[in-house]
mmCIF file of C-alpha atoms (C1' of nucleotides) in Angstrom:
data_model
loop_
_atom_site.group_PDB
_atom_site.id
_atom_site.type_symbol
_atom_site.label_atom_id
_atom_site.label_comp_id
_atom_site.label_asym_id
_atom_site.label_seq_id
_atom_site.Cartn_x
_atom_site.Cartn_y
_atom_site.Cartn_z
ATOM 1 C CA MET V 1 -16.398 6.675 10.291
ATOM 2 C CA ASN V 2 -14.170 5.713 7.402
ATOM 3 C CA TYR V 3 -12.502 2.426 6.614
ATOM 4 C CA TRP V 4 -9.024 1.804 5.269
ATOM 5 C CA LEU V 5 -6.511 -0.879 4.444
ATOM 6 C CA VAL V 6 -2.774 -0.587 5.004
ATOM 7 C CA LYS V 7 -0.103 -2.943 3.740
ATOM 8 C CA SER V 8 3.052 -4.033 5.451
ATOM 9 C CA GLU V 9 5.601 -6.707 4.772
ATOM 10 C CA PRO V 10 5.599 -8.986 7.800
ATOM 11 C CA ASP V 11 9.376 -9.423 7.548
ATOM 12 C CA VAL V 12 9.734 -5.663 7.906
ATOM 13 C CA TYR V 13 6.863 -4.775 10.213
ATOM 14 C CA GLY V 14 4.212 -7.397 10.804
ATOM 15 C CA TRP V 15 1.095 -7.745 12.914
ATOM 16 C CA THR V 16 3.143 -9.431 15.668
ATOM 17 C CA HIS V 17 5.442 -6.403 15.950
ATOM 18 C CA PHE V 18 2.411 -4.160 15.996
ATOM 19 C CA ILE V 19 0.823 -6.091 18.882
ATOM 20 C CA GLU V 20 4.090 -6.132 20.818
ATOM 21 C CA GLN V 21 4.470 -2.386 20.529
ATOM 22 C CA GLY V 22 0.815 -1.614 21.133
ATOM 23 C CA LYS V 23 0.902 1.152 18.538
ATOM 24 C CA ALA V 24 2.609 2.113 15.308
ATOM 25 C CA VAL V 25 3.753 5.324 13.685
ATOM 26 C CA TRP V 26 2.888 4.658 10.048
ATOM 27 C CA ASP V 27 5.923 6.311 8.482
ATOM 28 C CA GLY V 28 7.836 5.963 5.255
ATOM 29 C CA VAL V 29 4.898 6.404 2.864
ATOM 30 C CA ARG V 30 6.367 8.023 -0.242
ATOM 31 C CA ASN V 31 3.532 7.863 -2.712
ATOM 32 C CA TYR V 32 1.196 10.797 -3.210
ATOM 33 C CA GLN V 33 -1.991 8.811 -3.448
ATOM 34 C CA ALA V 34 -1.178 6.846 -0.311
ATOM 35 C CA ARG V 35 -0.148 10.084 1.398
ATOM 36 C CA ASN V 36 -3.477 11.675 0.525
ATOM 37 C CA ASN V 37 -5.252 8.714 2.046
ATOM 38 C CA LEU V 38 -3.244 9.083 5.259
ATOM 39 C CA LYS V 39 -4.267 12.741 5.399
ATOM 40 C CA ALA V 40 -7.916 11.795 5.076
ATOM 41 C CA MET V 41 -7.835 9.425 8.056
ATOM 42 C CA GLN V 42 -9.772 10.558 11.093
ATOM 43 C CA LEU V 43 -9.406 9.622 14.736
ATOM 44 C CA GLY V 44 -11.141 6.308 15.374
ATOM 45 C CA ASP V 45 -11.330 5.239 11.726
ATOM 46 C CA GLN V 46 -10.975 1.502 11.333
ATOM 47 C CA VAL V 47 -8.062 0.037 9.430
ATOM 48 C CA LEU V 48 -7.512 -3.431 8.011
ATOM 49 C CA PHE V 49 -3.919 -4.590 8.476
ATOM 50 C CA TYR V 50 -2.658 -6.488 5.430
ATOM 51 C CA HIS V 51 0.471 -8.563 5.014
ATOM 52 C CA SER V 52 2.107 -8.336 1.591
ATOM 53 C CA VAL V 53 4.807 -10.537 0.041
ATOM 54 C CA THR V 54 4.644 -13.379 2.580
ATOM 55 C CA ASN V 55 1.699 -14.757 4.525
ATOM 56 C CA ILE V 56 -0.369 -12.614 2.185
ATOM 57 C CA GLY V 57 -3.724 -11.401 3.386
ATOM 58 C CA VAL V 58 -5.673 -9.374 5.938
ATOM 59 C CA VAL V 59 -4.541 -10.350 9.431
ATOM 60 C CA GLY V 60 -6.008 -7.861 11.827
ATOM 61 C CA LEU V 61 -7.992 -4.791 12.662
ATOM 62 C CA ALA V 62 -6.517 -1.498 13.830
ATOM 63 C CA LYS V 63 -7.796 1.996 14.480
ATOM 64 C CA VAL V 64 -6.451 5.477 13.882
ATOM 65 C CA SER V 65 -5.139 6.788 17.207
ATOM 66 C CA LYS V 66 -3.582 9.999 15.877
ATOM 67 C CA GLU V 67 -4.340 11.904 12.700
ATOM 68 C CA ALA V 68 -1.776 12.935 10.085
ATOM 69 C CA TYR V 69 1.256 15.026 10.995
ATOM 70 C CA PRO V 70 4.581 15.618 9.210
ATOM 71 C CA ASP V 71 6.721 12.517 8.811
ATOM 72 C CA PRO V 72 9.585 12.812 11.328
ATOM 73 C CA THR V 73 11.724 10.535 9.168
ATOM 74 C CA SER V 74 11.864 13.248 6.476
ATOM 75 C CA PRO V 75 12.244 16.506 8.455
ATOM 76 C CA ASP V 76 13.521 18.389 5.398
ATOM 77 C CA ASP V 77 10.741 17.227 3.131
ATOM 78 C CA LEU V 78 7.358 18.456 4.258
ATOM 79 C CA ARG V 79 5.402 16.574 1.613
ATOM 80 C CA TRP V 80 5.079 13.407 3.642
ATOM 81 C CA VAL V 81 2.926 12.588 6.643
ATOM 82 C CA VAL V 82 2.376 9.800 9.144
ATOM 83 C CA VAL V 83 -0.582 8.654 11.204
ATOM 84 C CA GLU V 84 -0.544 6.589 14.367
ATOM 85 C CA LEU V 85 -2.395 3.302 14.596
ATOM 86 C CA GLU V 86 -3.338 1.023 17.459
ATOM 87 C CA PRO V 87 -4.268 -2.646 17.231
ATOM 88 C CA VAL V 88 -7.896 -3.531 17.910
ATOM 89 C CA MET V 89 -7.938 -7.295 17.392
ATOM 90 C CA ALA V 90 -6.490 -10.043 15.262
ATOM 91 C CA LEU V 91 -8.845 -11.774 12.870
ATOM 92 C CA ASP V 92 -9.700 -15.300 13.944
ATOM 93 C CA LYS V 93 -8.174 -16.436 10.679
ATOM 94 C CA LEU V 94 -6.188 -14.818 7.912
ATOM 95 C CA VAL V 95 -8.243 -13.652 4.944
ATOM 96 C CA PRO V 96 -5.862 -14.561 2.116
ATOM 97 C CA LEU V 97 -5.570 -12.522 -1.058
ATOM 98 C CA SER V 98 -6.683 -15.539 -3.053
ATOM 99 C CA GLN V 99 -9.962 -15.572 -1.164
ATOM 100 C CA ILE V 100 -10.426 -11.818 -1.615
ATOM 101 C CA LYS V 101 -9.813 -12.182 -5.353
ATOM 102 C CA ALA V 102 -12.302 -15.037 -5.525
ATOM 103 C CA GLU V 103 -15.081 -12.995 -3.917
ATOM 104 C CA PRO V 104 -17.145 -11.133 -6.542
ATOM 105 C CA LEU V 105 -18.350 -8.589 -3.978
ATOM 106 C CA LEU V 106 -14.737 -7.492 -3.509
ATOM 107 C CA GLU V 107 -13.826 -7.123 -7.159
ATOM 108 C CA ASN V 108 -13.743 -3.333 -6.916
ATOM 109 C CA LEU V 109 -11.459 -3.265 -3.912
ATOM 110 C CA SER V 110 -8.498 -0.958 -4.483
ATOM 111 C CA LEU V 111 -6.271 -3.800 -3.319
ATOM 112 C CA ILE V 112 -7.221 -5.695 -6.465
ATOM 113 C CA ARG V 113 -7.431 -2.790 -8.874
ATOM 114 C CA GLN V 114 -4.271 -0.966 -7.791
ATOM 115 C CA SER V 115 -2.015 -3.648 -6.508
ATOM 116 C CA ARG V 116 0.846 -1.312 -5.634
ATOM 117 C CA LEU V 117 -1.059 1.194 -3.525
ATOM 118 C CA SER V 118 -0.094 0.758 0.141
ATOM 119 C CA VAL V 119 -2.763 2.863 1.877
ATOM 120 C CA MET V 120 -6.278 2.746 0.466
ATOM 121 C CA PRO V 121 -9.908 3.402 1.348
ATOM 122 C CA VAL V 122 -12.292 0.482 1.798
ATOM 123 C CA ARG V 123 -16.073 0.758 1.523
ATOM 124 C CA ALA V 124 -18.138 -0.081 4.599
ATOM 125 C CA ASP V 125 -19.688 -3.134 2.948
ATOM 126 C CA GLU V 126 -16.294 -4.392 1.796
ATOM 127 C CA PHE V 127 -14.855 -3.805 5.242
ATOM 128 C CA GLU V 128 -17.610 -5.737 6.960
ATOM 129 C CA LEU V 129 -17.416 -8.590 4.493
ATOM 130 C CA ILE V 130 -13.673 -8.988 5.026
ATOM 131 C CA LEU V 131 -14.157 -9.051 8.800
ATOM 132 C CA LYS V 132 -16.844 -11.660 8.342
ATOM 133 C CA MET V 133 -14.502 -13.734 6.166
ATOM 134 C CA GLY V 134 -12.016 -13.490 9.035
ATOM 135 C CA GLN V 135 -14.817 -14.706 11.316
ATOM 136 C CA ILE V 136 -15.249 -11.535 13.262
ATOM 137 C CA SER V 137 -18.987 -11.117 13.287
ATOM 138 C CA ASN V 138 -19.535 -7.832 15.018
ATOM 139 C CA GLY V 139 -16.748 -5.477 13.876
ATOM 140 C "C1'" DG R 1 13.951 -15.688 -8.657
ATOM 141 C "C1'" DC R 2 11.065 -13.830 -12.092
ATOM 142 C "C1'" DC R 3 8.343 -10.499 -14.026
ATOM 143 C "C1'" DA R 4 4.241 -7.288 -14.651
ATOM 144 C "C1'" DA R 5 2.629 -2.997 -13.161
ATOM 145 C "C1'" DC R 6 3.558 1.403 -12.293
ATOM 146 C "C1'" DG R 7 5.819 5.622 -10.316
ATOM 147 C "C1'" DT R 8 9.853 8.614 -10.932
ATOM 148 C "C1'" DT R 9 13.665 10.670 -13.251
ATOM 149 C "C1'" DG R 10 16.046 12.946 -16.712
ATOM 150 C "C1'" DG R 11 17.238 13.990 -21.603
ATOM 151 C "C1'" DC R 12 15.525 16.270 -25.327
ATOM 152 C "C1'" DG K 1 5.586 18.086 -22.435
ATOM 153 C "C1'" DC K 2 6.948 13.591 -24.091
ATOM 154 C "C1'" DC K 3 8.838 9.324 -23.400
ATOM 155 C "C1'" DA K 4 12.599 5.936 -22.573
ATOM 156 C "C1'" DA K 5 15.130 4.178 -18.847
ATOM 157 C "C1'" DC K 6 15.187 2.800 -14.451
ATOM 158 C "C1'" DG K 7 13.805 1.473 -9.682
ATOM 159 C "C1'" DT K 8 10.359 -0.468 -6.617
ATOM 160 C "C1'" DT K 9 6.408 -3.140 -5.259
ATOM 161 C "C1'" DG K 10 4.321 -7.237 -4.736
ATOM 162 C "C1'" DG K 11 2.211 -11.644 -6.552
ATOM 163 C "C1'" DC K 12 3.446 -15.995 -8.029
#
DNA sequence: GCCAACGTTGGC
DNA sequence: GCCAACGTTGGC
């Protein structure tokens, strides 16, 4: 079991859209490091869903429902891949970036160290702490 | 709206 | 292969 965090702008594709659709094809990733992370995702891996730009913070928990395959939005460019995600549950409360930054145990989180990376691994202890901060006790 | 960080592009 | 210019991301 691996843990991840994905970013999305809520004005473009937010947690509410995700819940309404019941699943998401995570397309449009055009960064090699993020792409490599998508490729490393395995069925059932748990994924923190993060809102960037507005309402900033971790809002929910998702899981990988289909592993990486070529991105259908770039049929002529085989470099890029997508995964499919399904919602698991919303956090009881948003875990804002400010709170993540203020937590010393999260200082090595990729979110903090590489602010522009949109798909990143999260350590198990970091993952569980963030869920706890969102008041989900038993991930 | 501004700007820092950073990835990409293109000239040399 | 270097690096300046440029575009994008994302926090504030």
